[in-house]
Structures are given as structure tokens and as C-alpha cells.
Short mmCIF file of C-alpha atoms in Angstrom, two decimals:
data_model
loop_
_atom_site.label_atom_id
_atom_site.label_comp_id
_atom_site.label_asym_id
_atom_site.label_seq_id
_atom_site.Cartn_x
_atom_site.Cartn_y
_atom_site.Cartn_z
CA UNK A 1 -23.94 6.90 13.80
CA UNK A 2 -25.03 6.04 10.16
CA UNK A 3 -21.41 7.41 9.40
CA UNK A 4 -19.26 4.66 11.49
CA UNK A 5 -21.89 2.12 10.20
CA UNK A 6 -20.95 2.50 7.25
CA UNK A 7 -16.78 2.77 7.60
CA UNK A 8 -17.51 -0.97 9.65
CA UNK A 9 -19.05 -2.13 6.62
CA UNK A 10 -16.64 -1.08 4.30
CA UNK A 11 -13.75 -2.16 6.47
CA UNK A 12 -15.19 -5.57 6.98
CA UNK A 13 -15.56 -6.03 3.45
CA UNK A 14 -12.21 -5.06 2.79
CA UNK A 15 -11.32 -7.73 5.28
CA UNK A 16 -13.50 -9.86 3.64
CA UNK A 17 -11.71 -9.96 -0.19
CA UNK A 18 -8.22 -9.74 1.48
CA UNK A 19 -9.07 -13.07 2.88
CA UNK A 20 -10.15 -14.42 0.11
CA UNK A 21 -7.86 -13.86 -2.32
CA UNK A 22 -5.79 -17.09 -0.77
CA UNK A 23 -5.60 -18.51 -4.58
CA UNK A 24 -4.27 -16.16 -7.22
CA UNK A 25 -4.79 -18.36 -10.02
CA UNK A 26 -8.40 -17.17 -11.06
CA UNK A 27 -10.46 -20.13 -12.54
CA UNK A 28 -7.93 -22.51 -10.87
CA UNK A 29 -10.54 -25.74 -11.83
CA UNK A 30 -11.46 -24.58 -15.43
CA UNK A 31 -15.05 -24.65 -13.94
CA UNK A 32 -15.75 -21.03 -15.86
CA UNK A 33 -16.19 -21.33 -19.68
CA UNK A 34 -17.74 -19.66 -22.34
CA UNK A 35 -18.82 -22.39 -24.51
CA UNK A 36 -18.74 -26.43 -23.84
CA UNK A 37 -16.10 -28.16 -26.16
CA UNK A 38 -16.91 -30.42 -28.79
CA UNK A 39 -13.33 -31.17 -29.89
CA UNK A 40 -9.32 -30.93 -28.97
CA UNK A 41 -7.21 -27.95 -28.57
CA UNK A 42 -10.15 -25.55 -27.42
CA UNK A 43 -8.24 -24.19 -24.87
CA UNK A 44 -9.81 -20.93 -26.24
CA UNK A 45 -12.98 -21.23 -24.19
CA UNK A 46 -11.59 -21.48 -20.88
CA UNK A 47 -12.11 -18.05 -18.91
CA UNK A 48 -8.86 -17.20 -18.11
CA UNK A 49 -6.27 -19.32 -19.20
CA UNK A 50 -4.49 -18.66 -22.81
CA UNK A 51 -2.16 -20.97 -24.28
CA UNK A 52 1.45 -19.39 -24.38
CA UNK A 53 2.95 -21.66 -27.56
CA UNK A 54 1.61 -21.30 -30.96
CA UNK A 55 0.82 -24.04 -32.73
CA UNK A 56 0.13 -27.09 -29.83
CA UNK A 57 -3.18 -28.03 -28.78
CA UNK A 58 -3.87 -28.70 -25.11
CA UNK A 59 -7.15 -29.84 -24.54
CA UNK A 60 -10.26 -28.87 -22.92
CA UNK A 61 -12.48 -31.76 -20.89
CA UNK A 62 -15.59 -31.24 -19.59
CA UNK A 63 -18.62 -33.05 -18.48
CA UNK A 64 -21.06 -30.48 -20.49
CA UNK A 65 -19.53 -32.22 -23.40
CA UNK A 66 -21.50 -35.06 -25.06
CA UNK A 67 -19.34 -38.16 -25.04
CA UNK A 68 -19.22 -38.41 -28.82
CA UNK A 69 -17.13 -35.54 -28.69
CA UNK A 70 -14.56 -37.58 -26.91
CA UNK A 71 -13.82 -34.18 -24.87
CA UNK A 72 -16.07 -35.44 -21.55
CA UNK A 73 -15.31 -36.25 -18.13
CA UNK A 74 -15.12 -38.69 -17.13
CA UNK A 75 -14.70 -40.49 -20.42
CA UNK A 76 -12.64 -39.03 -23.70
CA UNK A 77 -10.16 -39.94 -26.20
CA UNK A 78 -7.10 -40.41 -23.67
CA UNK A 79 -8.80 -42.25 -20.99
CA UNK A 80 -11.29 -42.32 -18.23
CA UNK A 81 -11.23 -39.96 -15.19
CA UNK A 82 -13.29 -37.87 -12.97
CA UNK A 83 -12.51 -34.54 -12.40
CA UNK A 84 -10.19 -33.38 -9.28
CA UNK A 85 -13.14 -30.87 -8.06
CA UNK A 86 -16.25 -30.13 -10.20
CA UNK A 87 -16.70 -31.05 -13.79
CA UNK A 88 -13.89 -30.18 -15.51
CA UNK A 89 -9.93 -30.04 -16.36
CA UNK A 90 -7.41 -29.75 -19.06
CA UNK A 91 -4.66 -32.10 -20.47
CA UNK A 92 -0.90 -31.11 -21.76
CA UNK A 93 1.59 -33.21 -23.26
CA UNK A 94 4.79 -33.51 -21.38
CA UNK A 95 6.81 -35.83 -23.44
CA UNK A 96 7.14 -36.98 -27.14
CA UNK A 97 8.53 -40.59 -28.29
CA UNK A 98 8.83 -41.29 -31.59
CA UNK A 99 11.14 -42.03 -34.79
CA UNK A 100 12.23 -38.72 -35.78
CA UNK A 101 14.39 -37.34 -33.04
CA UNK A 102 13.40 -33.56 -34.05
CA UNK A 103 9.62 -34.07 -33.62
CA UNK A 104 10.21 -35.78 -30.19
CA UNK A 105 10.61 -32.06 -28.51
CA UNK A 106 6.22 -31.45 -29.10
CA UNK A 107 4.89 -29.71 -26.16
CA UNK A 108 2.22 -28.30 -24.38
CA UNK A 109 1.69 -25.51 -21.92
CA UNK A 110 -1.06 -23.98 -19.88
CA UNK A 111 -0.94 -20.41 -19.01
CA UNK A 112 -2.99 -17.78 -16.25
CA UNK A 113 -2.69 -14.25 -15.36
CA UNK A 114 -2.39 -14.27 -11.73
CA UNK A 115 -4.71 -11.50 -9.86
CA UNK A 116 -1.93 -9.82 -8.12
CA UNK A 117 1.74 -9.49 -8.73
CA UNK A 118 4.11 -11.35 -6.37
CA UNK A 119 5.76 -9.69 -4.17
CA UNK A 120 9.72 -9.95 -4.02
CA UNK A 121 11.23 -11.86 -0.80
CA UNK A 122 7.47 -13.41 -0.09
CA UNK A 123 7.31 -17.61 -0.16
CA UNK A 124 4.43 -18.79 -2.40
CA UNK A 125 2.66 -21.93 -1.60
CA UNK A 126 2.21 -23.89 -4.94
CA UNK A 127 -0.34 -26.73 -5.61
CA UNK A 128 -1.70 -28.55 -8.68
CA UNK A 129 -3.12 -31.95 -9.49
CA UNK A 130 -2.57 -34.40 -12.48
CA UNK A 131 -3.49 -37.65 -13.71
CA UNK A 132 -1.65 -39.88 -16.13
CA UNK A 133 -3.87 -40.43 -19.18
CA UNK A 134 -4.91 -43.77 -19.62
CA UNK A 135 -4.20 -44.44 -23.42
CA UNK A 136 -0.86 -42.84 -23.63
CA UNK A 137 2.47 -45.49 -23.16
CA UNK A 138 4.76 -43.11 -21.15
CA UNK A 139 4.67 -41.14 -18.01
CA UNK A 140 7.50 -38.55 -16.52
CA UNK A 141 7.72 -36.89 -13.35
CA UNK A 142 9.12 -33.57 -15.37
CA UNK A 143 6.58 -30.91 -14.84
CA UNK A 144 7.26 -27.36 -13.43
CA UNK A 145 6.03 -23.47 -13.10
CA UNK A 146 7.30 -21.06 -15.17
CA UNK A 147 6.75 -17.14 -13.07
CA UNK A 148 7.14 -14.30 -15.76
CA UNK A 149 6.28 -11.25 -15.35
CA UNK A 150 4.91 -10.55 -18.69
CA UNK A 151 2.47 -13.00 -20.73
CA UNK A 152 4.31 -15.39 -23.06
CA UNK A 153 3.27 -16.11 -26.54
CA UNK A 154 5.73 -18.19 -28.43
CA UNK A 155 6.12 -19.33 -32.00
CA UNK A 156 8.81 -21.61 -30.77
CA UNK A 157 11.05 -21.76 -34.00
CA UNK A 158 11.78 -24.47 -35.39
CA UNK A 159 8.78 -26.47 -34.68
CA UNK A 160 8.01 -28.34 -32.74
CA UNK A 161 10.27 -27.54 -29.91
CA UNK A 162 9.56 -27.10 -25.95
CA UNK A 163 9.66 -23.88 -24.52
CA UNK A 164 13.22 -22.51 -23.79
CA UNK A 165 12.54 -20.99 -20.22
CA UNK A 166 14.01 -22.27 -16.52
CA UNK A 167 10.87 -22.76 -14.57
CA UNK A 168 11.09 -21.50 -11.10
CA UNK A 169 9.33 -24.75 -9.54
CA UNK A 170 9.78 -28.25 -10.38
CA UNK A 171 8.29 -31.61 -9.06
CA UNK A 172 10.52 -33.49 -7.07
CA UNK A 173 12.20 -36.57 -8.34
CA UNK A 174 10.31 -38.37 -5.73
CA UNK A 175 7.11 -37.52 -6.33
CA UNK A 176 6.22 -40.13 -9.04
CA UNK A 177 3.28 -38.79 -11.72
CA UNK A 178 2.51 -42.29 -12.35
CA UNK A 179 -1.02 -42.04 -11.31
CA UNK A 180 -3.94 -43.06 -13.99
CA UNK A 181 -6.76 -43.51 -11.76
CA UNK A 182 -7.08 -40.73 -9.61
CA UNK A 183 -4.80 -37.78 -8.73
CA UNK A 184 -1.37 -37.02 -7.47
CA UNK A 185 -0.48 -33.52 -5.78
CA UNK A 186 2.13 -31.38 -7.01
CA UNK A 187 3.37 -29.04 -4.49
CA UNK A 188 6.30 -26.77 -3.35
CA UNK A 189 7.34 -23.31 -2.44
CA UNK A 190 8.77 -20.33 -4.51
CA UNK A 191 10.54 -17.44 -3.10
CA UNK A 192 9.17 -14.86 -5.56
CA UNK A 193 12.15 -12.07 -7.28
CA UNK A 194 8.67 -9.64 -7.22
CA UNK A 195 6.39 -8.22 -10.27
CA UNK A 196 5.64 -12.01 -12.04
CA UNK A 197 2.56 -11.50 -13.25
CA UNK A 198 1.79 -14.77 -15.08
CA UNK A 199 2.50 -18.89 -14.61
CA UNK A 200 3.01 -21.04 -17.09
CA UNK A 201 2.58 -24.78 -16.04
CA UNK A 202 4.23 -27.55 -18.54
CA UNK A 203 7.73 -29.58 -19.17
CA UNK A 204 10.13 -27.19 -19.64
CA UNK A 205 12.93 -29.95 -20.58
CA UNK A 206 13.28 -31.59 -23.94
CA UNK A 207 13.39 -35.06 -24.88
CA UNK A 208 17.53 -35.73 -24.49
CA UNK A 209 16.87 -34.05 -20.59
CA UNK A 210 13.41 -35.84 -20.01
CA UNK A 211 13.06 -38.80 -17.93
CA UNK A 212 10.06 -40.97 -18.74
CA UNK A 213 8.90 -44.32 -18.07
CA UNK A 214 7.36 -46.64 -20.66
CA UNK A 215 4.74 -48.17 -19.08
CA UNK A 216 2.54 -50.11 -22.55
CA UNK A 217 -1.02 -48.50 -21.17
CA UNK A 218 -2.48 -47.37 -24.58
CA UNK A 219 -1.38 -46.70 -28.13
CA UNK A 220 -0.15 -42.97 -27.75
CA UNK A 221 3.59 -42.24 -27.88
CA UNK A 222 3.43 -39.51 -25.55
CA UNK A 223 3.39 -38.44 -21.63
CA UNK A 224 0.20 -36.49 -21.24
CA UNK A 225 -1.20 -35.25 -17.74
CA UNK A 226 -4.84 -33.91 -17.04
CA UNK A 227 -4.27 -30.74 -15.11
CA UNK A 228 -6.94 -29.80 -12.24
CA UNK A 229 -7.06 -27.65 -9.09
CA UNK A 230 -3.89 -24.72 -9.50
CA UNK A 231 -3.40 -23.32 -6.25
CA UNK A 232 -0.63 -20.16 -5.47
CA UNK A 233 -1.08 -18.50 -2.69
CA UNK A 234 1.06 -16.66 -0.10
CA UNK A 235 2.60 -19.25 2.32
CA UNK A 236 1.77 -16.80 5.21
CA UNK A 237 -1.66 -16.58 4.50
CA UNK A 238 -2.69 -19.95 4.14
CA UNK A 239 -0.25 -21.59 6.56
CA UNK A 240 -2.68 -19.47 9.23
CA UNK A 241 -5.39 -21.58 7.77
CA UNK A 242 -3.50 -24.85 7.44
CA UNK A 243 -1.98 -24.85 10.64
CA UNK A 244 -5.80 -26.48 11.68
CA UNK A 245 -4.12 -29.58 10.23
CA UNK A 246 -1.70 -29.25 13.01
CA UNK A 247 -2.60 -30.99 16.37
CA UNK A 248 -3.78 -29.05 18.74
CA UNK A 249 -4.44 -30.00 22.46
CA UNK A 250 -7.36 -32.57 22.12
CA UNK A 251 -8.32 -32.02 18.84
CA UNK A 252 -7.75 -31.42 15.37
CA UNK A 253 -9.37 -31.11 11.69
CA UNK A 254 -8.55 -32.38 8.45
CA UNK A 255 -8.16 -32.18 5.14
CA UNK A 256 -7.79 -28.50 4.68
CA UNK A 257 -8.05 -27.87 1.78
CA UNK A 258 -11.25 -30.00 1.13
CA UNK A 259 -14.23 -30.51 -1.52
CA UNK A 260 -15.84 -33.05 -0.08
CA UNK A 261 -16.22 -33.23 3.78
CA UNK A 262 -13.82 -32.36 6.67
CA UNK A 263 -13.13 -34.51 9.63
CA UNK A 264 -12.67 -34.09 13.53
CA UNK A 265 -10.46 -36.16 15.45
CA UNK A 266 -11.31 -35.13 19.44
CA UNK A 267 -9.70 -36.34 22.25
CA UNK A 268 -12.91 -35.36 24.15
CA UNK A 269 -16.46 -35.66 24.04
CA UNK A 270 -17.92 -32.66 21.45
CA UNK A 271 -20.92 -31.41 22.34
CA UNK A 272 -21.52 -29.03 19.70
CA UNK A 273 -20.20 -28.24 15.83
CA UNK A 274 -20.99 -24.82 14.03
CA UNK A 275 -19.95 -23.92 10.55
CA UNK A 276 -20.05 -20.05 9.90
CA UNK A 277 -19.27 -18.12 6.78
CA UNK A 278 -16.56 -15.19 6.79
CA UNK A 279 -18.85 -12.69 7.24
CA UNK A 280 -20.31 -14.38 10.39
CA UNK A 281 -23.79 -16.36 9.13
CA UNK A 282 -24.29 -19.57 10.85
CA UNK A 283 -24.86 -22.55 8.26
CA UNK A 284 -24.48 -25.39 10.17
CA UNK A 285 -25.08 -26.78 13.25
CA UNK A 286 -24.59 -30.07 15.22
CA UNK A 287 -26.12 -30.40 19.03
CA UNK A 288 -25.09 -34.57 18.75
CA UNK A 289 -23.29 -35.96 21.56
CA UNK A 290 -20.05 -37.23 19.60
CA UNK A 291 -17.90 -39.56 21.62
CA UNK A 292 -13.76 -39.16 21.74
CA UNK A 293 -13.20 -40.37 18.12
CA UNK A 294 -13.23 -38.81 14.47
CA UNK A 295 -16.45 -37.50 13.59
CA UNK A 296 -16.97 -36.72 9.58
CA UNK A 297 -19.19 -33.79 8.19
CA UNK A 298 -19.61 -33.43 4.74
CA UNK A 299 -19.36 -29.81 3.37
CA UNK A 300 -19.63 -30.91 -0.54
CA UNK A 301 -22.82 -28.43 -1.10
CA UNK A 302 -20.59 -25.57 0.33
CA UNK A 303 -19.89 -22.66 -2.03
CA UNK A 304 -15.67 -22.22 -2.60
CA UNK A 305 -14.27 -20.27 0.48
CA UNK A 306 -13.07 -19.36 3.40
CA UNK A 307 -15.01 -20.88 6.63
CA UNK A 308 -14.83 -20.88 10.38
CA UNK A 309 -15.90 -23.93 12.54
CA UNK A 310 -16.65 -23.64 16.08
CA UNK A 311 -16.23 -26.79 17.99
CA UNK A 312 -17.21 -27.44 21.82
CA UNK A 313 -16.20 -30.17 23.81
CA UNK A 314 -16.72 -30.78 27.39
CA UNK A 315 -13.33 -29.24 28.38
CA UNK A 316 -12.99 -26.58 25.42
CA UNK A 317 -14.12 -24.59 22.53
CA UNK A 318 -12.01 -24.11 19.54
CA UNK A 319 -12.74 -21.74 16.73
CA UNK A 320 -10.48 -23.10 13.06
CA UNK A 321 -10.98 -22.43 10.08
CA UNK A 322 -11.08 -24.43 6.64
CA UNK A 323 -10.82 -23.92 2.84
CA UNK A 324 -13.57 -25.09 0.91
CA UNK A 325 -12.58 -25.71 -2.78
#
């Protein structure tokens, strides 16, 4: 008995961490750190992400940061913003104006070790979100996702240049970055070749091939994004979870993913709303009569995961699930 005890538990918590792992980018909010920045370019404290072009400085922002610093959140050197999720992000440049025509090609690039190799033939699910900085006088929609299969580390010669790679994943033309107060999601698909091991996220284009936008914001001649919230995950695997966003018959739950609260819209009356965690704990419950409308629960102290809500109305129960970033 003690024998097949212990196979369930093992097989549940297999079932448990194959679940999870719906994001491959570990760190994918640079929450994790190993010592709060006090100035630019400090990329180097970030658990998990390494900067893949010597010599360039993409920045580090986080609220542990005194303000002095001018490396905080919400306020810094480049502008005022609050992070996507928790307390922190990073920045990159994207594009370069200036006199000299062979300085104009300065870059920056963020780079992450994914926790699994893709898998050739398999659609990824990408996701990202940035936010125009506030002081700089030019925005571009020219940002992609470089998938390599081995880590990149280059001296880029002669500097400064961008690096010379065809990313795998660009933003669309019609998805204008030209956000400064608040975020704008970056999203798409990529069928992988199978064995990248590693994304790099930055402007792969130079100057001559970027389009950007002067818009007279600040006193910076460049484009430069804050970076929060990298998502990659199989399309298969998370479609099952976003397909809660899909109306169902009488009801149906949104935003997925959230950080903040989730929302049922019910055709019926609900009569009851439980929250459980993956491995089956009950953390919430609602006995309220809730009348045919949309009826908001706020799931901001939630740890990051995967969680199933059980909803009963007065004709049905449904059982969906939802991502809690």
C-alpha cells in the first residue's frame, strides 16, 4: 500500500512541474537579483539574464533602488513608470540618432537561457511588454527575438554596431511601441527548427533599415524600451489554459494571464466561486449570490502559477483554469 502511495505522489508531482513549466524564460520579470542597483548597465545582477554584446549597457530598474540612484521604479533617469508585474524591469536601446552616421548603429540586447530546448516542428507562444521611455525623442516599432541555440557573446567589430543576426520573431508593423505611460504587448508565434537554447530580445536592424518616429518627449537621441514580463511557452500548452478566455455556454473568465484580479462574465446566477491550487488545496471561496453580470475577484496576493477555479451557477458548474503571473 505504502508502495503505490508513494508512485501517486511521485507521479502527481511529475504532473505537477510539467504543468508548470508554461514559461521557459526563467526570471521572466527580473524580480530575482543578487544585489539592488545603484547605477546603469548592471545588467550583471539579474539572475539569469547575461548581456550577449560587449561593450553596451542595458540597464537594470528596480524599486529596491534609492531614487538618487536614478535606477528606481517608478522614477529614474529616462522617465517615470511602474513596473509591468512586481518591482522591477530592464531598459535597451533600440535606435540611435545622431551626427555621425557610424555611431548611429549603438545597441542593446537582453539575453536568457531558456529551461528546455525547443523542440523542432512545435509553435511557441511569444509575449513581452515595453514602455517607451519618457525622456528619450524617438520611438520604433523594430524589436524582435533572436532563437540560437548556443549563447551569444559578441564584440561586435567595429563598434558600435547592432548585432548581425535575423531574428526569428518580429513585432508587427501594426503594433505601434509608442506607449510612455503604461505598457504595450508584444506577441506572436514561432515555429521552432529544434535545439535553440537561448533568446535574445533587441533591434536587430540598423539605423539605414530602422523606422522611428521623432516624437520631441525628452532630450535623449535614442529609442529606448523598458522590457518586463518575457513569456515563451508551447502554444499547445497554454492555449489549453487560454482557451478560458474563449466563451463558453453562459460564462466565461478573463484576463488569463493576470496579476491583478480575474473576472467572470455569467449568463446565470453563480452561486458559488472556488479557487484551488494545482495540487488540489482550496484557497478561496465565495458562497455570495452573484446576479447574471461580471463579477471581479482579485487574486493580486496569489503566488505565480497555475490555478483552477470552480464556478457554480444555478444551471452548471464549470471547472477553468488561470495563470497567475
Amino acid at each position: 500500500m505504502m508502495k503505490k502511495y508513494l508512485i501517486f505522489i511521485v507521479c502527481l508531482f511529475m504532473t505537477i512541474s510539467l504543468k508548470a513549466q508554461y514559461n521557459l524564460v526563467p526570471n521572466p520579470s527580473f524580480e530575482i537579483y543578487d544585489t539592488c542597483p545603484n547605477n546603469g548597465g548592471q545588467i550583471k545582477f539579474v539572475a539569469s539574464w547575461t548581456n550577449p554584446l560587449y561593450q553596451t549597457t542595458p540597464d537594470y530598474f528596480n524599486s529596491c533602488s534609492p531614487i538618487q540612484y536614478h535606477v528606481s521604479v517608478p522614477e529614474n533617469y529616462l522617465g517615470y513608470e511602474y513596473a509591468h508585474t512586481g518591482n522591477a524591469f530592464m531598459d535597451i536601446v533600440t535606435y540611435t540618432h545622431g551626427p555621425n552616421p557610424l555611431a548611429n548603429d549603438y545597441r542593446e540586447y537582453l539575453q536568457v537561457k531558456l529551461t528546455d530546448s525547443l523542440i523542432g516542428g512545435v509553435d511557441y507562444c511569444i509575449r513581452f511588454y515595453v514602455s517607451a521611455a519618457d525622456s528619450c525623442r524617438y520611438i520604433s516599432d523594430n524589436i524582435g527575438i533572436y532563437f540560437s541555440s548556443i549563447q551569444v557573446h559578441d564584440t561586435c567589430q567595429p563598434y558600435p554596431c547592432n548585432l548581425h543576426y535575423i531574428p526569428q520573431f518580429q513585432n508587427l508593423s501594426t503594433n505601434h511601441l509608442n506607449n510612455r505611460n503604461g505598457w504595450t504587448e508584444v506577441s506572436g508565434t514561432y515555429n521552432a527548427t529544434g535545439g535553440e537554447k537561448y533568446i535574445i530580445l533587441g533591434n536587430f536592424k540598423d539605423s539605414f533599415s530602422t523606422v522611428a518616429t521623432y516624437t520631441g518627449w525628452g532630450i535623449n537621441n535614442f529609442a529606448v524600451y523598458y522590457i518586463d514580463d518575457v513569456l515563451i511557452s508551447p502554444c499547445d500548452s497554454l492555449n489549453g489554459i487560454l482557451e478560458n478566455q474563449i466563451p463558453k455556454v453562459g460564462i466565461k473568465l478573463f484576463p488569463i494571464p493576470t496579476d491583478k484580479e480575474i473576472k467572470i462574465e455569467s449568463k446565470d446566477e453563480i452561486d458559488q466561486i472556488q479557487i484551488y491550487s494545482i495540487i488540489g488545496e482550496l484557497l478561496y471561496t465565495d458562497n455570495e449570490k452573484h446576479p447574471p453580470s461580471i463579477t471581479t475577484i482579485d487574486v493580486s496576493k496569489f503566488s505565480k502559477g497555475l490555478y483552477s477555479v470552480s464556478i457554480l451557477t444555478r444551471k452548471n458548474k464549470y471547472n477553468l483554469k488561470i495563470i497567475v503571473n
